[in-house]
Amino acid sequence: MTTADAAPDLTGLDKTAQLAALRRRMASIPGRRDHAPTDLPDTAAPTVPQPNHPTAETPDTPDPLTASQRSRTLRTIPVPLPLAELLPRGALARGTALSITGAGSVLVGLVAAASAAGHHVAVIGQPKFGLLAVHEHGGDLSKVALIDPGAQSDPLDAASICLDGVDVVVTTLYGRDIPPTRARALLARCRSHASVLAVTNGRMAGLDLTIESRPVTVAGIEQGRGRLRSITIETSVHSRGTQQRTGRYTLTAPAFGTDPRLHWAPAADTHTTRADTRRPLAAAQ
């Protein structure tokens, strides 16, 4: 069974000891092989013509990525379908800070998509986070680290350290409003280290994206009994300088004997959906 890498228990440690433990944990993580370069040219280098003479046959190898292709690839983090069709680039640009509220399936999908692509993810202060759901979304649990900062500690301290070397950092704000000075320091650290910061359960100024989602339709238990087969979620993405974009997508459970992963798909026309199927289900989030 695949398990997530559990971070050391920080409960009972003072701030200095907590930071030291997190730095040791960070040092044990392999270097981010996909850290985005900042000086790549936008176009591929011109090719030098070679003399026309016979050469020995070489085995077929895939063409290397051009500089511009490599730049576009390394500077983004993949996201699940509900976000891929709503974000301007179809992915999260490195250095982005965002808030995620509503249905937990979107956050789980984000962690799954990033870890499946080989990116390291730190989830801070969320002991009930659904690791099984990440696995069912196709995520790689070996890339996910759970960190418990302790009830009396500030999760942003742990997030600030993780931003130094983790691709995606997800942290709770414990329902607080973060002061602007503290938010600016954290956002500057996120951008300087080309990470992605996602906050939940709170408000912080200066964020690049706001993602809100809610379940609107469930299938399989219309008569009050049965097995949950799918859930339709309405997701809205708002970013600075762009209009809000909204879409509905259905998360479907796998059928017996098929691919065991959950699947996202654009929702069918909601006008043809029976009214008695529109039942929000908190447990299905």
Tab-separated table of N, CA and C in Angstrom, residues 138-232:
chain	number	residue	atom	x	y	z
A	138	GLY	N	-5.574	9.377	-8.548
A	138	GLY	CA	-4.366	9.071	-9.306
A	138	GLY	C	-3.122	9.755	-8.791
A	139	GLY	N	-3.177	10.328	-7.581
A	139	GLY	CA	-2.021	11.011	-7.023
A	139	GLY	C	-0.958	10.055	-6.516
A	140	ASP	N	0.244	10.584	-6.334
A	140	ASP	CA	1.383	9.812	-5.818
A	140	ASP	C	1.598	10.214	-4.365
A	141	LEU	N	1.213	9.328	-3.451
A	141	LEU	CA	1.290	9.665	-2.031
A	141	LEU	C	2.725	9.785	-1.532
A	142	SER	N	3.682	9.218	-2.245
A	142	SER	CA	5.072	9.360	-1.827
A	142	SER	C	5.579	10.785	-1.993
A	143	LYS	N	4.845	11.610	-2.736
A	143	LYS	CA	5.225	13.003	-2.932
A	143	LYS	C	4.488	13.943	-1.990
A	144	VAL	N	3.616	13.402	-1.134
A	144	VAL	CA	2.779	14.229	-0.254
A	144	VAL	C	3.294	14.134	1.173
A	145	ALA	N	3.524	15.261	1.810
A	145	ALA	CA	3.953	15.317	3.207
A	145	ALA	C	2.880	15.997	4.040
A	146	LEU	N	2.449	15.341	5.118
A	146	LEU	CA	1.481	15.920	6.049
A	146	LEU	C	2.242	16.523	7.228
A	147	ILE	N	1.930	17.771	7.561
A	147	ILE	CA	2.629	18.471	8.639
A	147	ILE	C	1.601	18.978	9.634
A	148	ASP	N	1.798	18.608	10.889
A	148	ASP	CA	0.924	19.076	11.965
A	148	ASP	C	1.700	20.102	12.783
A	149	PRO	N	1.426	21.388	12.637
A	149	PRO	CA	2.198	22.401	13.376
A	149	PRO	C	1.836	22.485	14.851
A	150	GLY	N	0.764	21.804	15.275
A	150	GLY	CA	0.345	21.893	16.661
A	150	GLY	C	-0.714	22.960	16.850
A	151	ALA	N	-1.555	22.751	17.846
A	151	ALA	CA	-2.690	23.656	18.051
A	151	ALA	C	-2.253	25.067	18.431
A	152	GLN	N	-1.123	25.201	19.126
A	152	GLN	CA	-0.679	26.503	19.598
A	152	GLN	C	0.308	27.178	18.655
A	153	SER	N	0.613	26.556	17.522
A	153	SER	CA	1.607	27.096	16.598
A	153	SER	C	0.928	27.731	15.394
A	154	ASP	N	1.656	28.600	14.739
A	154	ASP	CA	1.154	29.281	13.550
A	154	ASP	C	1.510	28.455	12.326
A	155	PRO	N	0.511	27.974	11.558
A	155	PRO	CA	0.829	27.167	10.380
A	155	PRO	C	1.608	27.936	9.323
A	156	LEU	N	1.538	29.268	9.344
A	156	LEU	CA	2.277	30.046	8.357
A	156	LEU	C	3.779	29.980	8.581
A	157	ASP	N	4.208	29.706	9.810
A	157	ASP	CA	5.637	29.506	10.051
A	157	ASP	C	6.133	28.270	9.302
A	158	ALA	N	5.342	27.200	9.396
A	158	ALA	CA	5.706	25.982	8.666
A	158	ALA	C	5.613	26.194	7.159
A	159	ALA	N	4.585	26.917	6.715
A	159	ALA	CA	4.428	27.176	5.281
A	159	ALA	C	5.594	27.986	4.737
A	160	SER	N	6.073	28.957	5.504
A	160	SER	CA	7.188	29.781	5.059
A	160	SER	C	8.438	28.946	4.832
A	161	ILE	N	8.680	27.975	5.694
A	161	ILE	CA	9.849	27.106	5.528
A	161	ILE	C	9.656	26.179	4.336
A	162	CYS	N	8.460	25.619	4.201
A	162	CYS	CA	8.216	24.667	3.111
A	162	CYS	C	8.319	25.326	1.740
A	163	LEU	N	8.009	26.610	1.660
A	163	LEU	CA	8.081	27.295	0.376
A	163	LEU	C	9.506	27.333	-0.172
A	164	ASP	N	10.509	27.121	0.685
A	164	ASP	CA	11.891	27.129	0.216
A	164	ASP	C	12.190	25.991	-0.739
A	165	GLY	N	11.506	24.852	-0.592
A	165	GLY	CA	11.901	23.710	-1.404
A	165	GLY	C	10.782	22.792	-1.840
A	166	VAL	N	9.523	23.130	-1.541
A	166	VAL	CA	8.389	22.283	-1.918
A	166	VAL	C	7.621	22.988	-3.027
A	167	ASP	N	7.188	22.223	-4.017
A	167	ASP	CA	6.532	22.825	-5.180
A	167	ASP	C	5.176	23.419	-4.840
A	168	VAL	N	4.343	22.678	-4.093
A	168	VAL	CA	2.992	23.130	-3.751
A	168	VAL	C	2.827	23.047	-2.235
A	169	VAL	N	2.426	24.152	-1.617
A	169	VAL	CA	2.222	24.198	-0.169
A	169	VAL	C	0.759	24.545	0.081
A	170	VAL	N	0.054	23.674	0.793
A	170	VAL	CA	-1.349	23.881	1.151
A	170	VAL	C	-1.415	24.066	2.663
A	171	THR	N	-1.972	25.175	3.118
A	171	THR	CA	-2.021	25.435	4.555
A	171	THR	C	-3.367	26.017	4.945
A	172	THR	N	-3.797	25.689	6.143
A	172	THR	CA	-4.994	26.299	6.710
A	172	THR	C	-4.625	27.590	7.406
A	173	LEU	N	-5.583	28.497	7.491
A	173	LEU	CA	-5.385	29.748	8.215
A	173	LEU	C	-6.156	29.753	9.531
A	174	TYR	N	-6.791	28.638	9.864
A	174	TYR	CA	-7.550	28.516	11.108
A	174	TYR	C	-8.612	29.606	11.233
A	175	GLY	N	-9.231	29.999	10.114
A	175	GLY	CA	-10.316	30.968	10.153
A	175	GLY	C	-9.910	32.400	10.431
A	176	ARG	N	-8.635	32.721	10.301
A	176	ARG	CA	-8.160	34.065	10.635
A	176	ARG	C	-8.041	34.949	9.398
A	177	ASP	N	-7.976	36.253	9.639
A	177	ASP	CA	-7.599	37.235	8.629
A	177	ASP	C	-6.122	37.557	8.840
A	178	ILE	N	-5.301	37.262	7.843
A	178	ILE	CA	-3.860	37.458	7.982
A	178	ILE	C	-3.530	38.935	7.789
A	179	PRO	N	-2.749	39.540	8.687
A	179	PRO	CA	-2.377	40.954	8.532
A	179	PRO	C	-1.644	41.197	7.216
A	180	PRO	N	-1.843	42.358	6.602
A	180	PRO	CA	-1.205	42.627	5.302
A	180	PRO	C	0.311	42.506	5.316
A	181	THR	N	0.969	42.942	6.398
A	181	THR	CA	2.435	42.866	6.436
A	181	THR	C	2.900	41.413	6.430
A	182	ARG	N	2.203	40.564	7.169
A	182	ARG	CA	2.574	39.143	7.188
A	182	ARG	C	2.276	38.502	5.835
A	183	ALA	N	1.163	38.886	5.222
A	183	ALA	CA	0.809	38.319	3.921
A	183	ALA	C	1.826	38.704	2.852
A	184	ARG	N	2.278	39.954	2.847
A	184	ARG	CA	3.245	40.391	1.839
A	184	ARG	C	4.550	39.617	1.948
A	185	ALA	N	5.008	39.369	3.159
A	185	ALA	CA	6.250	38.619	3.341
A	185	ALA	C	6.111	37.193	2.830
A	186	LEU	N	4.968	36.574	3.106
A	186	LEU	CA	4.759	35.188	2.675
A	186	LEU	C	4.619	35.108	1.148
A	187	LEU	N	3.905	36.051	0.554
A	187	LEU	CA	3.729	36.045	-0.895
A	187	LEU	C	5.050	36.309	-1.604
A	188	ALA	N	5.874	37.182	-1.046
A	188	ALA	CA	7.181	37.430	-1.650
A	188	ALA	C	8.048	36.170	-1.601
A	189	ARG	N	7.963	35.427	-0.532
A	189	ARG	CA	8.728	34.181	-0.426
A	189	ARG	C	8.221	33.160	-1.435
A	190	CYS	N	6.913	33.098	-1.617
A	190	CYS	CA	6.325	32.173	-2.586
A	190	CYS	C	6.815	32.473	-3.999
A	191	ARG	N	6.833	33.729	-4.364
A	191	ARG	CA	7.239	34.108	-5.721
A	191	ARG	C	8.742	33.942	-5.920
A	192	SER	N	9.528	34.282	-4.915
A	192	SER	CA	10.981	34.202	-5.084
A	192	SER	C	11.464	32.767	-5.214
A	193	HIS	N	10.720	31.817	-4.631
A	193	HIS	CA	11.118	30.407	-4.709
A	193	HIS	C	10.305	29.628	-5.741
A	194	ALA	N	9.496	30.319	-6.526
A	194	ALA	CA	8.741	29.691	-7.620
A	194	ALA	C	7.893	28.522	-7.140
A	195	SER	N	7.230	28.698	-6.003
A	195	SER	CA	6.334	27.681	-5.473
A	195	SER	C	4.891	28.115	-5.712
A	196	VAL	N	3.959	27.239	-5.337
A	196	VAL	CA	2.531	27.552	-5.372
A	196	VAL	C	1.999	27.439	-3.949
A	197	LEU	N	1.344	28.496	-3.473
A	197	LEU	CA	0.789	28.530	-2.121
A	197	LEU	C	-0.727	28.538	-2.205
A	198	ALA	N	-1.366	27.568	-1.548
A	198	ALA	CA	-2.823	27.483	-1.496
A	198	ALA	C	-3.255	27.574	-0.039
A	199	VAL	N	-4.154	28.502	0.266
A	199	VAL	CA	-4.627	28.679	1.634
A	199	VAL	C	-6.107	28.310	1.699
A	200	THR	N	-6.516	27.797	2.849
A	200	THR	CA	-7.902	27.416	3.084
A	200	THR	C	-8.334	27.949	4.447
A	201	ASN	N	-9.653	28.073	4.625
A	201	ASN	CA	-10.239	28.404	5.916
A	201	ASN	C	-9.673	29.697	6.482
A	202	GLY	N	-9.769	30.757	5.699
A	202	GLY	CA	-9.302	32.054	6.177
A	202	GLY	C	-9.157	33.019	5.021
A	203	ARG	N	-8.735	34.236	5.335
A	203	ARG	CA	-8.583	35.264	4.316
A	203	ARG	C	-7.188	35.871	4.397
A	204	MET	N	-6.633	36.142	3.206
A	204	MET	CA	-5.316	36.767	3.128
A	204	MET	C	-5.299	37.697	1.930
A	205	ALA	N	-4.842	38.917	2.119
A	205	ALA	CA	-4.818	39.908	1.045
A	205	ALA	C	-3.690	39.610	0.070
A	206	GLY	N	-3.877	40.066	-1.177
A	206	GLY	CA	-2.822	39.959	-2.168
A	206	GLY	C	-2.775	38.674	-2.945
A	207	LEU	N	-3.782	37.809	-2.825
A	207	LEU	CA	-3.767	36.534	-3.535
A	207	LEU	C	-4.022	36.738	-5.022
A	208	ASP	N	-3.449	35.868	-5.831
A	208	ASP	CA	-3.593	35.961	-7.282
A	208	ASP	C	-4.893	35.341	-7.776
A	209	LEU	N	-5.350	34.266	-7.109
A	209	LEU	CA	-6.529	33.526	-7.550
A	209	LEU	C	-7.435	33.235	-6.373
A	210	THR	N	-8.723	33.192	-6.654
A	210	THR	CA	-9.713	32.721	-5.682
A	210	THR	C	-10.551	31.652	-6.355
A	211	ILE	N	-10.573	30.463	-5.756
A	211	ILE	CA	-11.310	29.324	-6.316
A	211	ILE	C	-12.414	28.946	-5.339
A	212	GLU	N	-13.651	29.014	-5.794
A	212	GLU	CA	-14.800	28.649	-4.977
A	212	GLU	C	-15.568	27.533	-5.683
A	213	SER	N	-16.021	26.573	-4.929
A	213	SER	CA	-16.751	25.452	-5.522
A	213	SER	C	-17.831	24.979	-4.560
A	214	ARG	N	-18.861	24.379	-5.129
A	214	ARG	CA	-19.951	23.847	-4.312
A	214	ARG	C	-20.595	22.679	-5.057
A	215	PRO	N	-21.024	21.655	-4.330
A	215	PRO	CA	-21.737	20.544	-4.972
A	215	PRO	C	-23.154	20.960	-5.328
A	216	VAL	N	-23.602	20.614	-6.534
A	216	VAL	CA	-24.939	21.006	-6.982
A	216	VAL	C	-25.824	19.801	-7.295
A	217	THR	N	-25.242	18.675	-7.639
A	217	THR	CA	-26.040	17.514	-8.013
A	217	THR	C	-25.308	16.244	-7.611
A	218	VAL	N	-26.051	15.270	-7.115
A	218	VAL	CA	-25.494	13.950	-6.839
A	218	VAL	C	-26.322	12.917	-7.583
A	219	ALA	N	-25.702	11.799	-7.908
A	219	ALA	CA	-26.393	10.722	-8.615
A	219	ALA	C	-26.146	9.412	-7.888
A	220	GLY	N	-27.186	8.604	-7.812
A	220	GLY	CA	-27.085	7.291	-7.193
A	220	GLY	C	-27.904	7.134	-5.936
A	221	ILE	N	-28.294	8.253	-5.314
A	221	ILE	CA	-29.060	8.172	-4.064
A	221	ILE	C	-30.277	9.090	-4.146
A	222	GLU	N	-30.878	9.170	-5.352
A	222	GLU	CA	-32.000	10.082	-5.534
A	222	GLU	C	-33.193	9.733	-4.654
A	223	GLN	N	-33.383	8.461	-4.361
A	223	GLN	CA	-34.537	8.040	-3.556
A	223	GLN	C	-34.191	7.913	-2.075
A	224	GLY	N	-33.060	8.462	-1.693
A	224	GLY	CA	-32.666	8.396	-0.291
A	224	GLY	C	-31.889	7.151	0.071
A	225	ARG	N	-31.593	6.314	-0.897
A	225	ARG	CA	-30.801	5.108	-0.651
A	225	ARG	C	-30.073	4.747	-1.939
A	226	GLY	N	-29.106	3.884	-1.815
A	226	GLY	CA	-28.339	3.464	-2.979
A	226	GLY	C	-26.863	3.737	-2.772
A	227	ARG	N	-26.129	3.784	-3.868
A	227	ARG	CA	-24.695	4.014	-3.821
A	227	ARG	C	-24.358	5.263	-4.626
A	228	LEU	N	-23.565	6.123	-4.011
A	228	LEU	CA	-23.189	7.359	-4.671
A	228	LEU	C	-22.310	7.059	-5.886
A	229	ARG	N	-22.778	7.459	-7.062
A	229	ARG	CA	-22.050	7.175	-8.303
A	229	ARG	C	-21.286	8.391	-8.823
A	230	SER	N	-21.830	9.574	-8.617
A	230	SER	CA	-21.164	10.771	-9.124
A	230	SER	C	-21.665	11.990	-8.369
A	231	ILE	N	-20.890	13.047	-8.472
A	231	ILE	CA	-21.262	14.321	-7.866
A	231	ILE	C	-20.842	15.424	-8.828
A	232	THR	N	-21.724	16.366	-9.055
A	232	THR	CA	-21.443	17.492	-9.940
A	232	THR	C	-21.113	18.721	-9.103
